[in-house]
């Protein structure tokens, strides 16, 4: 029995007013008031009693209706209400770069948020999304995505928080707290090891337990334990041969039993492959339909292959979270939203995420009084790079292109000449490409004729499709090389969702900016950084390699995999862990990012130089702004176990703080280290282990710019 009933419900597609904007330099942007969501689940509590009372009144058919979606036009995911029992509907939407329910705020890509290394901003980003989801009548947001960047070509890398599990966990936790503060359930995704788009529905991530625990699971673990996330999305891929949506080890052993997750696990859209295995192994809800969890599940209960207690557990998990979030008193409803506030949050995140990769001779920031002409060259300089494609794609209410913003900023005083390249991605189909030798000649002429050139390059990343390689697409490398040859004063601005190879021209480029996908205010954000209205403070959440083969995942067995298996043979050594281990110099290391000011580090101190395993340790350091501008520094703390009995990374990020300092100002920064900061996962004994011996503490401005070190010992 496949239900085909149509459900009538008014779909809402946003207000389409163009938001005007006021920039609030470094103020906290305020959101709608947080809603008080009880965090802890207490057995026998009022919520549990109410849920049990409802379940006792439910028919099997009603229970089955709760555990799968129904197609409803205008909705990404929908579970109908059961009015007889007062159970409201569930409305699910994407996530994670905006609310994909009609036009809305196109926030910067999550990778830009990660590049801000700013927990408070991550909470604002989440709260803004929660507020917009709620205003659009949506009560579950399919975000954040916390998969670790493993494959540089990965089509969804722009949706992630980068290559490091600690940074990802920290940003994700704050983001989820923000979303859920608005009474909207966050659905953290995609559990687990969902690291490539090639063969994404069938590939099996062959990954050992230690690597899973140390690299691919910590952000999910933090989402459950620290952010109390309401829902988890099971991934498309298999893990060690079993589909994520029917993987007992992932869903039952780890998520529910070990971490104590009391919310519900939902399959990615079309990622359910069975009825009995999925139901018995821990999946709570099938999306977007009831192919396996509809009539077939009902039948399986009747024949005893799935117990009614198992169904009750699923329904209990769903109802408990719905009740915890207040949905019974406050069903999904359309409400007002201030798109100006939303825009401010997006813009602040995008600005904080811009990474100044290179700035020789302090070419930046630009002084408008000393320029007569600027050449603006590049791919679609007259269109914004608001975001990537797939389920994270937004229809922005407005966009600001780099050309538009810069032209407006410089006014009549400065001549702006521009050349518009058309890269061959899908956008070009409606617009015949003007590429080749003639265009390069034109570009050179214009670049030569101006005081300064700004050259923009971009890529287009999307779900469902990995990039063919990590070169800049089309003739953009040639374009950049030509401009650099024509004008020594050239700034390269990158709008890419992840790493690209820069080796063809980077050594001759005096200034390079990584702006990611900044969302609807793309042009404004970049202009603010170019002209010094914003002092860049982003740091790379990814290692930029000199060559593709420098990356850990470089064989076909590893990616895309052979015979349907992707071998995670690099183990825990991905990203900077791999570059450190093999002593490879990247072009730009993990954690790298310059500022228009400078910072000095001093007085590294530990609360103790000897601790017993399990005892906390405090690390202190003083950071001073030694330049002439106000700026922010991300102080990074890395740890190395110097006497480990197993192979451990040379550096692992275990703390960071972003501090804003006026010129001459100093600040004492404190980091707390705990057991977990020092531990590795021991699969044989199924536990985290801190071994006695010496540990090194490294504090610095990037993973390859360590300013101070010290050691302590664990007895
Ligand atoms: C994606 C999810 C997304 C879902 C609903 C799937 O294809 O993998 O990330 O939330 O679609 O749009």
XYZ file of C-alpha atoms and ligand atoms in Angstrom:
727
model
C 0.000 0.000 0.000
C 1.649 3.180 -1.134
C -0.189 6.234 0.090
C -0.927 8.760 -2.624
C -3.136 11.125 -0.704
C -2.539 14.798 -1.279
C -2.260 16.926 1.767
C -3.410 20.469 1.492
C -1.323 22.959 3.326
C -0.371 26.426 2.346
C 3.265 26.559 1.265
C 5.035 29.788 1.948
C 7.647 31.214 -0.308
C 9.105 34.144 1.544
C 8.741 37.851 1.097
C 10.712 39.144 -1.831
C 11.673 42.549 -0.606
C 15.186 43.721 -1.381
C 16.795 44.271 1.960
C 18.696 47.489 2.488
C 21.652 47.240 4.727
C 23.459 49.057 7.462
C 26.842 47.670 8.456
C 27.427 47.404 12.140
C 31.165 47.033 12.340
C 31.868 44.721 15.242
C 28.676 44.619 17.208
C 26.806 41.497 18.123
C 23.884 41.212 15.751
C 20.827 40.403 17.772
C 18.386 37.712 16.884
C 14.867 36.899 17.798
C 14.683 36.022 21.489
C 15.786 32.500 22.280
C 13.152 29.976 23.225
C 13.772 27.937 26.317
C 14.260 24.347 25.208
C 14.805 21.916 28.094
C 18.148 20.278 27.447
C 18.175 17.217 29.582
C 15.973 14.199 29.217
C 14.795 13.045 32.613
C 13.185 9.608 32.927
C 9.747 9.904 34.431
C 9.665 13.644 33.751
C 6.518 15.435 32.644
C 7.564 15.182 28.989
C 8.216 11.442 29.188
C 4.894 10.864 30.902
C 2.997 12.851 28.299
C 4.758 11.046 25.468
C 3.973 7.650 27.002
C 0.326 8.647 27.418
C 0.091 9.594 23.722
C 1.810 6.396 22.583
C -0.632 4.356 24.669
C -3.502 5.868 22.664
C -1.911 5.471 19.216
C -2.945 2.817 16.725
C -0.211 0.975 14.848
C -1.139 2.878 11.681
C -0.732 6.187 13.496
C 2.667 5.128 14.808
C 3.749 4.106 11.318
C 2.593 7.476 9.974
C 5.013 9.192 12.374
C 8.101 7.341 11.159
C 8.174 8.337 7.507
C 7.666 11.337 5.279
C 4.859 12.111 2.848
C 5.440 14.009 -0.367
C 3.899 17.441 -0.214
C 4.466 20.000 -2.932
C 6.619 22.877 -1.758
C 8.194 20.919 1.096
C 11.525 19.131 1.279
C 10.316 16.863 4.038
C 6.905 16.557 5.639
C 5.255 14.394 8.294
C 1.509 15.060 8.593
C -0.187 15.908 11.862
C -2.434 13.524 13.791
C -5.144 15.931 14.971
C -7.006 13.222 16.942
C -4.060 13.080 19.354
C -3.021 16.724 19.084
C 0.248 15.770 17.331
C 1.323 18.634 15.046
C 2.938 18.242 11.622
C 6.695 18.185 11.075
C 8.157 20.400 8.349
C 11.763 19.806 7.264
C 13.909 22.085 5.139
C 17.522 22.591 4.002
C 20.145 23.711 5.295
C 22.952 24.509 5.738
C 23.595 27.842 3.921
C 20.106 29.307 4.221
C 16.474 28.289 4.453
C 15.650 26.644 1.150
C 11.927 27.219 1.342
C 11.382 29.848 -1.297
C 13.635 32.887 -1.704
C 15.467 33.944 1.415
C 18.752 35.012 2.916
C 21.724 33.468 1.090
C 24.159 33.145 3.971
C 27.859 32.590 3.325
C 28.810 28.962 2.755
C 29.527 27.027 5.967
C 33.215 26.787 5.004
C 33.378 30.593 5.331
C 31.853 30.335 8.798
C 34.523 27.793 9.733
C 37.180 30.161 8.391
C 35.979 32.788 10.882
C 37.035 30.509 13.779
C 34.457 32.419 15.778
C 32.130 30.469 18.059
C 29.947 33.491 18.872
C 29.433 34.213 15.181
C 28.630 30.555 14.565
C 25.902 30.828 17.166
C 24.549 33.982 15.483
C 24.636 32.205 12.112
C 22.650 29.302 13.539
C 20.218 31.578 15.374
C 19.576 33.600 12.208
C 18.848 30.396 10.312
C 16.652 29.103 13.106
C 14.703 32.372 13.109
C 14.215 32.316 9.324
C 13.229 28.635 9.322
C 10.663 29.295 12.012
C 9.286 32.336 10.192
C 8.844 30.177 7.103
C 6.845 27.619 9.044
C 9.657 25.052 9.137
C 10.442 23.222 12.326
C 13.417 21.013 11.392
C 16.513 22.417 9.691
C 18.670 19.902 7.799
C 21.919 21.395 9.069
C 24.753 21.592 9.866
C 26.855 19.320 7.690
C 29.817 18.159 9.766
C 31.526 15.751 7.378
C 35.278 16.233 7.318
C 36.945 17.301 4.073
C 38.860 14.218 2.967
C 38.716 14.366 -0.830
C 39.787 17.754 -2.196
C 37.487 17.379 -5.225
C 34.451 16.716 -2.967
C 31.448 18.520 -4.428
C 30.062 19.385 -0.999
C 33.254 20.642 0.626
C 31.802 24.170 0.686
C 29.031 22.871 2.976
C 31.533 21.592 5.554
C 33.621 23.170 8.300
C 36.899 21.929 6.829
C 39.474 19.225 7.521
C 39.866 19.286 11.292
C 37.588 17.432 13.724
C 38.072 19.853 16.634
C 37.368 23.009 14.624
C 34.383 21.282 13.017
C 33.019 20.170 16.380
C 33.411 23.621 17.910
C 31.746 25.494 15.055
C 29.017 22.858 14.703
C 28.179 22.941 18.396
C 27.738 26.712 18.370
C 25.751 26.594 15.110
C 23.382 23.931 16.479
C 22.899 25.833 19.742
C 21.984 28.884 17.654
C 19.493 27.012 15.462
C 17.871 25.260 18.400
C 17.709 28.494 20.454
C 14.926 29.513 18.084
C 12.821 26.442 18.805
C 13.848 24.752 15.554
C 15.332 21.247 15.597
C 18.763 20.976 14.003
C 19.450 17.813 12.010
C 23.198 17.247 11.954
C 24.357 15.417 8.809
C 25.505 13.109 7.201
C 26.225 10.315 9.677
C 28.863 9.060 8.842
C 31.996 9.228 6.674
C 30.078 10.867 3.828
C 33.101 12.352 2.124
C 32.563 12.167 -1.619
C 29.843 12.633 -4.214
C 31.152 10.088 -6.730
C 29.114 6.898 -6.213
C 27.691 8.517 -3.127
C 24.672 6.216 -2.957
C 26.663 2.998 -3.149
C 30.266 3.550 -2.042
C 31.423 1.949 1.175
C 33.785 3.977 3.343
C 36.235 1.314 4.549
C 37.444 3.017 7.678
C 39.021 1.632 10.830
C 37.532 2.322 14.240
C 40.299 4.593 15.515
C 40.048 6.808 12.423
C 36.272 6.959 12.730
C 36.471 7.977 16.374
C 39.322 10.485 16.014
C 38.468 12.101 12.680
C 34.983 11.435 11.349
C 32.834 11.165 14.485
C 33.942 13.846 16.987
C 31.699 16.555 15.514
C 28.662 14.255 15.703
C 29.617 13.313 19.232
C 29.861 16.975 20.263
C 26.559 17.721 18.513
C 24.903 15.060 20.669
C 26.700 15.553 23.972
C 27.334 19.302 23.999
C 24.693 20.824 21.734
C 21.943 18.279 22.500
C 21.025 18.096 18.827
C 17.456 16.863 18.257
C 18.027 14.879 15.106
C 20.764 13.118 13.138
C 20.684 12.343 9.400
C 22.022 8.954 8.304
C 24.182 9.261 5.189
C 23.753 7.836 1.696
C 27.019 5.869 1.743
C 27.832 2.572 3.385
C 30.310 2.397 6.237
C 32.364 -0.791 6.308
C 29.928 -2.508 3.995
C 26.638 -1.559 5.659
C 24.366 1.304 4.616
C 24.511 4.111 7.173
C 20.726 3.968 7.543
C 20.847 0.352 8.778
C 24.224 0.378 10.489
C 23.800 -0.927 14.057
C 27.312 -0.017 15.030
C 26.805 3.622 14.059
C 23.169 4.102 15.030
C 22.760 1.854 18.051
C 26.153 1.063 19.583
C 27.711 4.485 19.211
C 25.006 7.130 18.707
C 22.281 5.869 20.998
C 23.954 3.580 23.518
C 27.381 5.101 23.967
C 26.631 8.795 23.430
C 23.132 8.628 24.916
C 21.394 10.306 21.968
C 17.715 10.567 22.873
C 16.511 12.248 19.642
C 15.710 10.582 16.325
C 17.742 9.360 13.370
C 16.380 10.198 9.902
C 17.574 8.741 6.606
C 18.996 11.058 3.985
C 16.543 11.526 1.128
C 16.260 8.094 -0.459
C 18.999 6.578 1.716
C 16.773 3.899 3.292
C 17.301 0.500 1.676
C 15.383 -1.949 3.832
C 12.515 -2.269 6.238
C 13.517 -4.850 8.820
C 17.248 -4.150 8.982
C 16.797 -0.369 9.072
C 14.020 -0.563 11.674
C 15.857 -2.990 13.938
C 19.263 -1.370 13.553
C 18.313 2.086 14.745
C 16.799 4.228 11.971
C 13.800 6.140 13.332
C 12.391 7.905 10.293
C 12.512 7.373 6.542
C 12.620 10.392 4.254
C 11.123 11.641 2.057
C 8.498 8.872 1.647
C 7.325 5.664 3.274
C 8.655 3.193 0.729
C 10.229 1.039 3.464
C 8.778 2.518 6.659
C 5.144 2.683 5.453
C 3.028 -0.364 4.636
C 6.056 -2.686 4.638
C 6.937 -1.725 8.188
C 3.352 -2.199 9.288
C 3.453 -5.679 7.759
C 6.792 -6.458 9.453
C 5.278 -5.601 12.829
C 2.264 -7.793 12.155
C 4.505 -10.737 11.250
C 6.734 -10.160 14.270
C 9.908 -9.271 12.357
C 9.967 -5.843 13.972
C 8.542 -5.562 17.468
C 5.979 -2.972 18.419
C 8.368 -1.943 21.215
C 10.888 -0.994 18.531
C 8.261 1.153 16.796
C 7.313 2.709 20.135
C 10.938 3.639 20.727
C 11.062 5.462 17.388
C 7.792 7.292 18.010
C 8.892 8.125 21.555
C 12.122 9.673 20.286
C 10.258 11.819 17.745
C 7.467 12.927 20.092
C 9.913 13.632 22.923
C 11.899 16.076 20.814
C 8.738 17.660 19.384
C 7.494 18.183 22.894
C 10.860 19.385 24.164
C 10.866 22.011 21.428
C 7.332 23.079 22.313
C 5.695 22.040 19.035
C 2.565 20.803 20.785
C 1.899 24.315 22.112
C 3.347 26.188 19.166
C 2.821 24.350 15.871
C 4.789 25.413 12.784
C 3.425 28.769 11.652
C 4.408 31.502 9.261
C 5.655 34.608 10.995
C 7.466 37.867 10.306
C 11.208 38.001 9.740
C 13.481 41.014 9.556
C 15.602 40.341 6.485
C 17.853 43.284 7.344
C 18.969 41.573 10.532
C 19.471 38.344 8.595
C 21.596 40.160 6.029
C 23.742 41.708 8.738
C 24.485 38.314 10.261
C 25.400 36.870 6.874
C 27.617 39.800 6.036
C 29.440 39.703 9.344
C 30.135 35.994 8.993
C 31.350 36.416 5.417
C 33.657 39.268 6.448
C 35.058 37.328 9.368
C 35.683 34.324 7.108
C 37.704 36.117 4.433
C 41.285 34.855 4.558
C 44.113 37.148 3.494
C 46.486 34.564 2.073
C 49.237 36.867 0.913
C 49.949 40.605 1.101
C 53.476 41.499 -0.029
C 54.607 45.053 0.423
C 51.307 45.813 2.144
C 49.557 46.267 -1.197
C 46.334 45.948 0.749
C 44.291 47.692 2.024
C 43.845 49.996 -0.964
C 44.056 53.718 -0.473
C 41.399 55.319 -2.645
C 43.216 58.650 -2.563
C 46.207 57.181 -4.320
C 44.439 55.464 -7.200
C 43.234 56.911 -10.496
C 42.204 53.736 -12.280
C 41.377 50.124 -11.414
C 41.031 47.165 -13.761
C 38.501 44.595 -12.588
C 38.937 41.337 -14.397
C 37.458 37.939 -13.943
C 34.820 35.350 -14.087
C 31.421 36.948 -13.746
C 32.694 39.986 -11.917
C 29.281 41.463 -12.548
C 27.527 38.622 -10.699
C 27.812 37.571 -7.089
C 29.148 34.170 -6.067
C 26.482 33.709 -3.471
C 26.831 29.990 -2.883
C 27.215 26.455 -4.181
C 24.685 24.115 -5.730
C 22.519 21.194 -4.659
C 20.399 21.083 -1.536
C 22.383 23.998 -0.058
C 21.545 26.263 -2.997
C 19.604 29.400 -2.117
C 17.498 31.821 -4.135
C 18.781 35.064 -2.629
C 16.497 38.045 -2.140
C 19.217 40.216 -3.644
C 22.889 39.941 -4.574
C 25.752 42.405 -4.826
C 28.473 41.637 -7.371
C 32.134 42.575 -6.892
C 31.987 44.934 -9.873
C 28.831 46.586 -8.551
C 30.193 47.061 -5.036
C 33.633 48.313 -6.099
C 32.239 50.728 -8.695
C 29.839 52.127 -6.136
C 32.605 52.431 -3.537
C 35.096 54.305 -5.731
C 32.499 56.699 -7.135
C 33.421 59.135 -9.900
C 36.966 59.715 -8.688
C 38.483 56.530 -10.024
C 38.089 55.046 -13.497
C 36.971 51.430 -13.416
C 37.607 49.305 -16.496
C 36.469 45.712 -16.526
C 36.808 42.484 -18.433
C 34.247 39.782 -17.904
C 35.444 36.233 -18.315
C 32.820 33.533 -18.707
C 33.912 30.251 -17.197
C 32.379 27.133 -18.690
C 30.179 26.026 -15.809
C 26.436 25.694 -16.118
C 25.907 29.431 -15.800
C 27.557 29.948 -19.167
C 24.896 28.068 -21.057
C 22.640 31.061 -21.265
C 25.563 33.247 -22.135
C 27.987 32.415 -24.959
C 31.555 32.277 -23.702
C 33.991 34.980 -24.637
C 37.254 33.214 -24.008
C 40.524 32.532 -25.750
C 43.424 34.522 -27.089
C 41.458 37.639 -28.039
C 40.116 37.956 -24.540
C 43.522 37.429 -22.948
C 44.949 40.157 -25.204
C 42.148 42.481 -24.140
C 42.737 41.632 -20.519
C 46.437 42.402 -20.763
C 45.722 45.755 -22.430
C 43.283 46.794 -19.752
C 45.419 45.533 -16.858
C 48.410 47.460 -18.217
C 46.466 50.675 -18.628
C 45.388 50.881 -14.954
C 47.138 51.749 -11.673
C 46.008 48.483 -10.213
C 44.289 45.257 -11.248
C 41.945 43.063 -9.245
C 41.425 39.656 -10.765
C 38.615 37.377 -9.609
C 38.526 33.604 -9.999
C 35.850 31.156 -8.979
C 34.706 27.587 -9.152
C 31.285 26.030 -8.913
C 30.804 23.254 -6.376
C 27.666 21.246 -5.989
C 26.132 18.245 -4.329
C 25.860 15.205 -6.582
C 29.070 15.897 -8.461
C 32.692 16.040 -7.371
C 34.969 18.458 -9.238
C 36.931 16.784 -12.044
C 40.151 18.168 -10.541
C 41.170 20.961 -8.192
C 42.489 23.353 -10.812
C 40.629 26.585 -11.275
C 38.168 25.750 -14.048
C 38.467 26.988 -17.619
C 41.129 29.506 -18.583
C 41.233 31.224 -15.219
C 44.853 30.278 -14.443
C 45.869 31.740 -17.806
C 43.806 34.815 -17.112
C 45.460 35.366 -13.722
C 48.937 34.734 -15.141
C 48.308 37.211 -17.942
C 47.108 39.907 -15.561
C 50.045 39.355 -13.190
C 52.385 39.686 -16.186
C 50.742 42.912 -17.265
C 50.490 44.683 -13.910
C 52.728 44.130 -10.878
C 50.082 45.658 -8.663
C 47.547 42.858 -9.009
C 45.293 41.437 -6.319
C 43.836 37.964 -6.824
C 40.464 37.291 -5.208
C 39.287 33.676 -4.985
C 35.626 32.756 -4.709
C 35.975 29.014 -4.309
C 34.200 26.638 -1.977
C 37.320 24.670 -1.094
C 40.951 24.325 -2.065
C 42.184 24.988 -5.595
C 45.719 24.696 -6.954
C 47.386 28.096 -6.982
C 50.902 26.952 -7.876
C 50.811 28.185 -11.485
C 50.880 31.841 -10.435
C 50.922 32.259 -6.660
C 54.632 33.017 -6.355
C 54.287 36.055 -8.607
C 51.064 37.330 -7.023
C 51.691 40.058 -4.434
C 48.258 39.781 -2.802
C 45.745 36.937 -2.640
C 42.386 36.869 -0.873
C 40.297 33.740 -0.247
C 36.678 34.871 0.032
C 34.890 31.478 -0.362
C 31.202 31.781 -1.296
C 30.249 34.861 0.736
C 26.484 34.740 0.190
C 24.259 37.510 -1.134
C 26.625 40.330 -0.088
C 29.623 38.924 -1.975
C 30.674 42.249 -3.550
C 30.183 44.303 -0.395
C 32.228 41.879 1.680
C 35.129 41.841 -0.773
C 35.073 45.632 -1.229
C 35.145 46.104 2.551
C 38.268 43.950 2.796
C 39.983 45.538 -0.232
C 39.434 49.061 1.071
C 40.214 48.280 4.706
C 36.730 48.863 6.127
C 37.148 45.315 7.411
C 40.497 44.047 8.631
C 40.647 40.388 7.523
C 40.761 37.877 10.353
C 39.836 34.542 8.769
C 42.106 31.506 8.963
C 42.159 28.517 6.643
C 40.119 25.517 7.781
C 41.852 23.565 4.980
C 45.434 22.992 3.842
C 46.193 24.452 0.398
C 48.630 22.030 -1.294
C 51.298 22.883 -3.833
C 50.395 19.846 -5.943
C 47.463 17.437 -6.041
C 49.656 14.439 -5.204
C 50.706 16.135 -1.954
C 47.259 15.418 -0.511
C 46.747 12.319 1.670
C 43.997 10.883 -0.516
C 45.786 10.363 -3.814
C 45.217 6.811 -5.061
C 42.174 5.363 -6.864
C 41.762 2.830 -4.027
C 41.289 5.724 -1.620
C 39.166 7.799 -3.987
C 36.833 7.270 -5.739
C 37.391 3.690 -4.604
C 37.703 0.354 -6.386
C 34.873 -2.203 -6.593
C 32.604 0.076 -4.607
C 35.006 0.469 -1.688
C 36.824 3.641 -0.719
C 39.838 2.639 1.387
C 40.536 5.117 4.180
C 44.061 3.716 4.282
C 45.525 7.113 5.210
C 43.843 6.587 8.588
C 43.954 9.602 10.889
C 46.538 11.324 8.705
C 44.434 13.642 6.590
C 44.786 17.389 6.080
C 47.636 18.983 8.028
C 48.221 15.754 9.960
C 49.388 14.239 6.664
C 51.491 17.250 5.593
C 53.227 17.262 8.985
C 53.857 13.527 8.993
C 55.415 13.519 5.521
C 57.142 16.899 5.953
C 55.418 18.366 2.906
C 55.261 22.131 2.591
C 51.827 23.336 1.603
C 51.355 26.641 -0.243
C 49.168 27.856 2.594
C 48.924 25.778 5.765
C 45.892 24.965 7.874
C 45.179 27.874 10.218
C 46.941 30.422 8.012
C 45.537 33.913 7.518
C 47.103 37.384 7.580
C 45.809 40.662 8.939
C 46.414 44.332 8.156
C 47.998 44.497 11.597
C 50.515 42.235 13.359
C 50.408 40.246 16.597
C 53.106 39.229 19.053
C 52.874 36.212 21.369
C 54.505 36.024 24.796
C 54.363 34.524 28.290
C 53.235 30.975 27.529
C 52.469 29.385 30.884
C 50.926 26.184 32.133
C 48.992 25.883 35.386
C 51.200 22.834 36.141
C 54.000 21.004 34.391
C 52.974 17.628 35.699
C 49.465 16.210 35.898
C 47.840 12.870 36.530
C 45.761 11.476 33.673
C 42.286 12.956 34.003
C 43.362 16.176 35.670
C 42.647 19.433 33.859
C 45.375 21.791 32.700
C 45.224 25.491 31.896
C 47.407 27.094 29.240
C 47.902 30.859 29.246
C 49.425 33.104 26.646
C 49.569 36.852 26.052
C 48.803 38.250 22.606
C 49.495 41.845 21.641
C 48.440 43.881 18.621
C 51.782 45.335 17.512
C 50.522 47.106 14.404
C 48.626 50.289 13.723
C 45.118 48.987 13.079
C 42.481 47.314 15.143
C 42.323 43.636 14.248
C 41.479 40.140 15.353
C 43.793 37.187 15.782
C 42.907 33.517 16.042
C 45.275 32.066 18.608
C 45.667 28.350 17.962
C 46.765 25.643 20.359
C 48.147 22.344 19.112
C 49.215 19.292 21.128
C 51.668 16.504 20.468
C 52.052 13.358 22.510
C 55.857 12.957 22.497
C 55.976 9.450 23.920
C 52.986 7.655 22.474
C 52.965 3.893 22.062
C 50.912 4.291 18.873
C 51.591 6.610 15.951
C 50.082 9.997 16.698
C 49.980 13.262 14.742
C 52.780 15.808 15.105
C 50.114 18.391 15.752
C 46.455 18.244 16.672
C 44.339 21.335 17.150
C 42.927 21.277 20.681
C 42.059 24.899 21.359
C 41.574 28.284 19.707
C 40.395 31.741 20.706
C 39.647 34.720 18.509
C 40.595 38.009 20.135
C 39.885 41.537 18.931
C 42.637 43.990 19.864
C 43.176 47.705 19.395
C 46.658 48.869 18.351
C 49.025 48.330 21.285
C 46.473 46.349 23.264
C 47.412 43.006 24.897
C 45.224 40.245 26.198
C 45.799 37.198 28.333
C 44.180 34.142 26.760
C 43.370 30.969 28.651
C 42.784 27.530 27.209
C 41.444 24.620 29.181
C 42.737 21.180 28.273
C 41.020 18.031 29.433
C 41.461 14.304 29.204
C 40.072 14.142 25.712
C 42.512 16.819 24.465
C 45.350 14.366 25.128
C 43.720 11.061 24.297
C 43.740 8.697 21.365
C 41.124 6.025 20.708
C 42.150 2.479 21.519
C 39.916 0.179 19.458
C 41.092 -3.003 21.194
C 39.803 -1.783 24.553
C 37.056 0.411 23.063
C 38.095 3.492 24.986
C 39.925 6.793 24.908
C 43.404 6.522 26.402
C 45.760 9.139 27.837
C 49.222 7.654 28.113
C 51.759 8.827 30.662
C 54.737 10.748 29.318
C 55.717 14.096 27.828
C 53.330 16.246 25.816
C 54.210 19.316 23.805
C 51.995 22.417 23.715
C 52.357 24.601 20.616
C 50.692 28.001 20.405
C 50.688 29.999 17.220
C 49.112 31.930 14.419
C 48.787 28.926 12.088
C 49.698 25.232 12.116
C 53.019 26.201 10.503
C 53.566 29.460 12.369
C 54.046 28.216 15.930
C 55.228 31.096 18.092
C 55.709 29.461 21.497
C 56.098 25.928 22.791
C 56.373 24.226 26.135
C 56.007 20.752 27.565
C 54.314 19.014 30.455
C 54.132 15.454 31.608
C 51.338 13.095 32.496
C 52.082 10.595 35.257
C 21.116 15.707 0.722
C 20.809 16.230 2.103
C 19.590 17.112 2.043
C 18.438 16.317 1.477
C 17.129 17.082 1.394
C 19.908 15.075 0.071
O 20.149 14.819 -1.274
O 22.176 14.794 0.790
O 21.910 16.953 2.596
O 19.296 17.610 3.313
O 18.777 15.904 0.156
O 17.189 18.085 0.445
